[in-house]
Structures are given as C-alpha cells and as structure tokens.
mmCIF file of C-alpha atoms in Angstrom:
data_model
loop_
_atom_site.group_PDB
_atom_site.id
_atom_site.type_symbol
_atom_site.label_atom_id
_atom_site.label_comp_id
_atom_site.label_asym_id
_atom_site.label_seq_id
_atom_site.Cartn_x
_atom_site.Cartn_y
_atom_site.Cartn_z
ATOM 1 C CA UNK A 189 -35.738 -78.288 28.471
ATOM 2 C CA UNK A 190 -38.393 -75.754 28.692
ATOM 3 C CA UNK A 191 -41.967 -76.765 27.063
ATOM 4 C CA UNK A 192 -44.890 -74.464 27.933
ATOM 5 C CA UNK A 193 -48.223 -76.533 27.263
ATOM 6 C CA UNK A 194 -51.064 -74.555 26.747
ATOM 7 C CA UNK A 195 -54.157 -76.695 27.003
ATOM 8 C CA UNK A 196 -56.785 -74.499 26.313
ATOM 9 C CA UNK A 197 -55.115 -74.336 22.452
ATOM 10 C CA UNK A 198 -56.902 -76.174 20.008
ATOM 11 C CA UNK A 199 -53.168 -77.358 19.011
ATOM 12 C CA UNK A 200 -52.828 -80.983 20.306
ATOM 13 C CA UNK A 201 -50.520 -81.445 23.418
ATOM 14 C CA UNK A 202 -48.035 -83.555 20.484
ATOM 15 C CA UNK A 203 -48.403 -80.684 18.315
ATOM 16 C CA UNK A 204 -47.285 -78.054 20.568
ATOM 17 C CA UNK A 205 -44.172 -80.231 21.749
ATOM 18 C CA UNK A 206 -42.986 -81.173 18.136
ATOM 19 C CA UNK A 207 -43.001 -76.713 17.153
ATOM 20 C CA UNK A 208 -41.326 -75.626 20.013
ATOM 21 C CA UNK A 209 -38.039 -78.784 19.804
ATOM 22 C CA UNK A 210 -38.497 -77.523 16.002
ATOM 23 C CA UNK A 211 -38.153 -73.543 16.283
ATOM 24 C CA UNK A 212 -35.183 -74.364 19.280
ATOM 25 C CA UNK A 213 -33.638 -76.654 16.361
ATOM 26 C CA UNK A 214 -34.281 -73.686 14.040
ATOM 27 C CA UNK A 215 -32.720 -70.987 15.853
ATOM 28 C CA UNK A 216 -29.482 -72.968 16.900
ATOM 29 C CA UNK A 217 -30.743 -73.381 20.373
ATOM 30 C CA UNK A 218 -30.538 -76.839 19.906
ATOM 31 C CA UNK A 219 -27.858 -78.255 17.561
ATOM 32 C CA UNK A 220 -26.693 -81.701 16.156
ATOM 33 C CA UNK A 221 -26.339 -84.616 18.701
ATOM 34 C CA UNK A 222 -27.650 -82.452 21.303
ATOM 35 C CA UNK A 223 -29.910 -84.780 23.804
ATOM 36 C CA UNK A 224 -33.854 -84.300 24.128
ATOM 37 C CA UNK A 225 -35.047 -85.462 27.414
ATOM 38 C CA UNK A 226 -35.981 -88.726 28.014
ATOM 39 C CA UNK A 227 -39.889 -89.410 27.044
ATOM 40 C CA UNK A 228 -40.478 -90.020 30.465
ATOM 41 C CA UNK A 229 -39.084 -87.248 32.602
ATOM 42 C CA UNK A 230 -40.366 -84.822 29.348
ATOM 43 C CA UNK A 231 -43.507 -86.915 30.029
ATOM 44 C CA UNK A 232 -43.539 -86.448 33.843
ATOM 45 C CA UNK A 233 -42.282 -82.646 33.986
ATOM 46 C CA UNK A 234 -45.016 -81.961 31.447
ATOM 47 C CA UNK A 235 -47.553 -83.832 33.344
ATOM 48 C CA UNK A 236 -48.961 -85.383 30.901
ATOM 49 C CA UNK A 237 -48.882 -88.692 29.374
ATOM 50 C CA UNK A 238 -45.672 -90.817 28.099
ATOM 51 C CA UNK A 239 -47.246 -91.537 24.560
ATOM 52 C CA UNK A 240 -48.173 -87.731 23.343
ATOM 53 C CA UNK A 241 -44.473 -87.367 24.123
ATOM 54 C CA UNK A 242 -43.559 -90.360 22.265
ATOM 55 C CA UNK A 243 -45.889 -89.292 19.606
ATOM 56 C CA UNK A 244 -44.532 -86.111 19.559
ATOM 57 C CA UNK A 245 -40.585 -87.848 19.192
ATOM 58 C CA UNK A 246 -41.782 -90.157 16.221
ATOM 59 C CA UNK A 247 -42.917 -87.437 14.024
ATOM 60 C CA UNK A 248 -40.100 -85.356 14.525
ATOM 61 C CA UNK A 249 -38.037 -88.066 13.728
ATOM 62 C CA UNK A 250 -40.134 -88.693 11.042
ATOM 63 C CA UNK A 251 -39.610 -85.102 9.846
ATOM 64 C CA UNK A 252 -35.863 -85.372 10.127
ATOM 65 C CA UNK A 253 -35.640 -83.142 13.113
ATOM 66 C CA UNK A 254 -34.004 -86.173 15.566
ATOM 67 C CA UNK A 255 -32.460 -89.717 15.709
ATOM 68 C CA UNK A 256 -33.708 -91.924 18.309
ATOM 69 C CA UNK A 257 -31.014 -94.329 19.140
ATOM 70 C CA UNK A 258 -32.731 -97.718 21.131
ATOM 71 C CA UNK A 259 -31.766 -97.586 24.483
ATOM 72 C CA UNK A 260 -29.916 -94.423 24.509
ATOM 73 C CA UNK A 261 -32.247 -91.741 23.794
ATOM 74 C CA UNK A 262 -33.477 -88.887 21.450
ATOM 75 C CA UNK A 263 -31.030 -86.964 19.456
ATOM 76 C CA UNK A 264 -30.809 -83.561 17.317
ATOM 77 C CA UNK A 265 -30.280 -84.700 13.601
ATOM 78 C CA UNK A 266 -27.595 -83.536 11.406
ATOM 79 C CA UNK A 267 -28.680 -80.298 9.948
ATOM 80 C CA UNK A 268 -30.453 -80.314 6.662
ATOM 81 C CA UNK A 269 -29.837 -76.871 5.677
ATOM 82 C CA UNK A 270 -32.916 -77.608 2.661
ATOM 83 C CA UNK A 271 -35.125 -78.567 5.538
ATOM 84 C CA UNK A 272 -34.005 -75.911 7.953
ATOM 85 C CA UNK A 273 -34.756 -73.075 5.387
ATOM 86 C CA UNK A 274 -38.125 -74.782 4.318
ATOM 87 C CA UNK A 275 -39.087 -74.710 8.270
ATOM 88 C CA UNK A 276 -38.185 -71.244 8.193
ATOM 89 C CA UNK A 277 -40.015 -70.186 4.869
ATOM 90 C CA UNK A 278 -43.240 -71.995 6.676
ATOM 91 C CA UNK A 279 -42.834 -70.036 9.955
ATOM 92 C CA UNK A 280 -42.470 -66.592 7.964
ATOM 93 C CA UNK A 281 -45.322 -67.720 5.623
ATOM 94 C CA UNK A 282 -47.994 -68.644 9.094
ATOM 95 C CA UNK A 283 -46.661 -65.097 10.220
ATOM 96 C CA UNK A 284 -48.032 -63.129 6.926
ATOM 97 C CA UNK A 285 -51.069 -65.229 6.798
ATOM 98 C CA UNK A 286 -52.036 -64.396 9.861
ATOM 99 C CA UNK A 287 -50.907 -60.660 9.837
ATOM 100 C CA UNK A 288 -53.146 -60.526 6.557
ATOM 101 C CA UNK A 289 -56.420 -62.210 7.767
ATOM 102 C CA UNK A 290 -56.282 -59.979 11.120
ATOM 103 C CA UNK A 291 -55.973 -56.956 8.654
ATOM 104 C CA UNK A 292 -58.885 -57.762 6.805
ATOM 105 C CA UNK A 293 -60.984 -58.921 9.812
ATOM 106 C CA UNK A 294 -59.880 -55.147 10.695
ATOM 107 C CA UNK A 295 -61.804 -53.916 7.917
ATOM 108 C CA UNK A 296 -58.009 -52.978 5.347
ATOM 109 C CA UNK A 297 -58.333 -53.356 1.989
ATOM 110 C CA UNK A 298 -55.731 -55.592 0.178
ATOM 111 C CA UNK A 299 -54.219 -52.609 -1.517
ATOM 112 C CA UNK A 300 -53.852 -51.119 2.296
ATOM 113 C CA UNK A 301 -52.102 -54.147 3.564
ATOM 114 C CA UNK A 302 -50.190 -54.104 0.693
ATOM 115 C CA UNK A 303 -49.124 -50.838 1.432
ATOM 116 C CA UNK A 304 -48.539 -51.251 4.854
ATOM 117 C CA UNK A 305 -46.498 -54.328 4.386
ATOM 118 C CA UNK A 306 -44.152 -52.047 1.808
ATOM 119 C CA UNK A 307 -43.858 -49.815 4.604
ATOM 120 C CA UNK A 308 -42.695 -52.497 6.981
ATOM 121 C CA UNK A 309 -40.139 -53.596 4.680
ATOM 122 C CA UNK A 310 -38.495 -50.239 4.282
ATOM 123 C CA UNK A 311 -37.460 -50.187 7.065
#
C-alpha cells in the first residue's frame, strides 16, 4: 500500500495515515475485507514507529473504517453507506473552505466568490 508521509506537515504522522486508508476506502480503492498491511511492515516501509501506525489503526477502527481481527490482521469494514457519504460531505466541505479563505486572502469579496463559485457550477 502506498502512504506518502510528509513530515514537514503540521498533520501528525497518525493523522496523515488514517486520511489517506480513508479517501482509498472512499473511492472504492479499497473495499470490504480487503487487508491493510500489517502494523509492522506499514511501520517499517514508512520508517517510522510501530505505535503511530497502531494509533493510526485504532482510530480508524474506532471510526468504523476497519476490523482488526487478533492475530490475523487489519481489515476494510463493511460499508456504511451513512458514513461513507458523511466522509465525503466533509472532504467537499475542507475543499470550499479552503477555496473560500484563499479567495479572500486574495483580496474577493464574498459576493465575487459567490459568483465565481456559480460559475464553476455551470459548468
């Protein structure tokens, strides 16, 4: 599985892990009772340590996104389409906010963004 850690983010290592195994989950690349890898090789092809890994597994698990099975290993959950489409509404919602604040930091006016954002979703 390909992870790219960036560690000059101010997103913690965990963090980083847990949003890209959720956007893979998101956009099918990952489906139901497909296998993470284990903590450790995820841990040692990361190079980084075996617990931000593991910490990274117990909230997603937490979250619904996997089953860890004792002694057999990490697992896509069953999709919950609720949960899937929340995820989704969250990603597109980040996306806006951001698009918004780096309009304004540009010096647009709200009516201007507004504007621009109808024009976006003419097309």
């Amino acid at each position: 599985m390909k992870i790219i850690i960036n560690s000059s983010s101010m997103v913690p290592i965990y963090e980083q892990i847990m949003d890209q195994i959720k956007a893979r989950i998101t956009a099918g690349d990952l489906k139901e009772n497909d296998i993470l890898p284990s903590v450790r090789t995820l841990a040692k092809d990361l190079k980084i340590s075996a617990l931000t890994v593991k910490k990274a597994y117990d909230n997603l698990e937490q979250d619904g996104f996997t089953v860890t099975v004792h002694g057999k290993g990490t697992y896509v959950a069953a999709a919950n389409t609720e949960r899937m489409l929340e995820e989704q509404r969250r990603e597109v919602e980040e996306g806006i906010e951001k698009a918004v604040e780096k309009g304004r930091r540009c010096g647009m006016s709200d009516e201007e963004i507004r504007e621009l954002f109808e024009l976006i979703m003419e097309d």
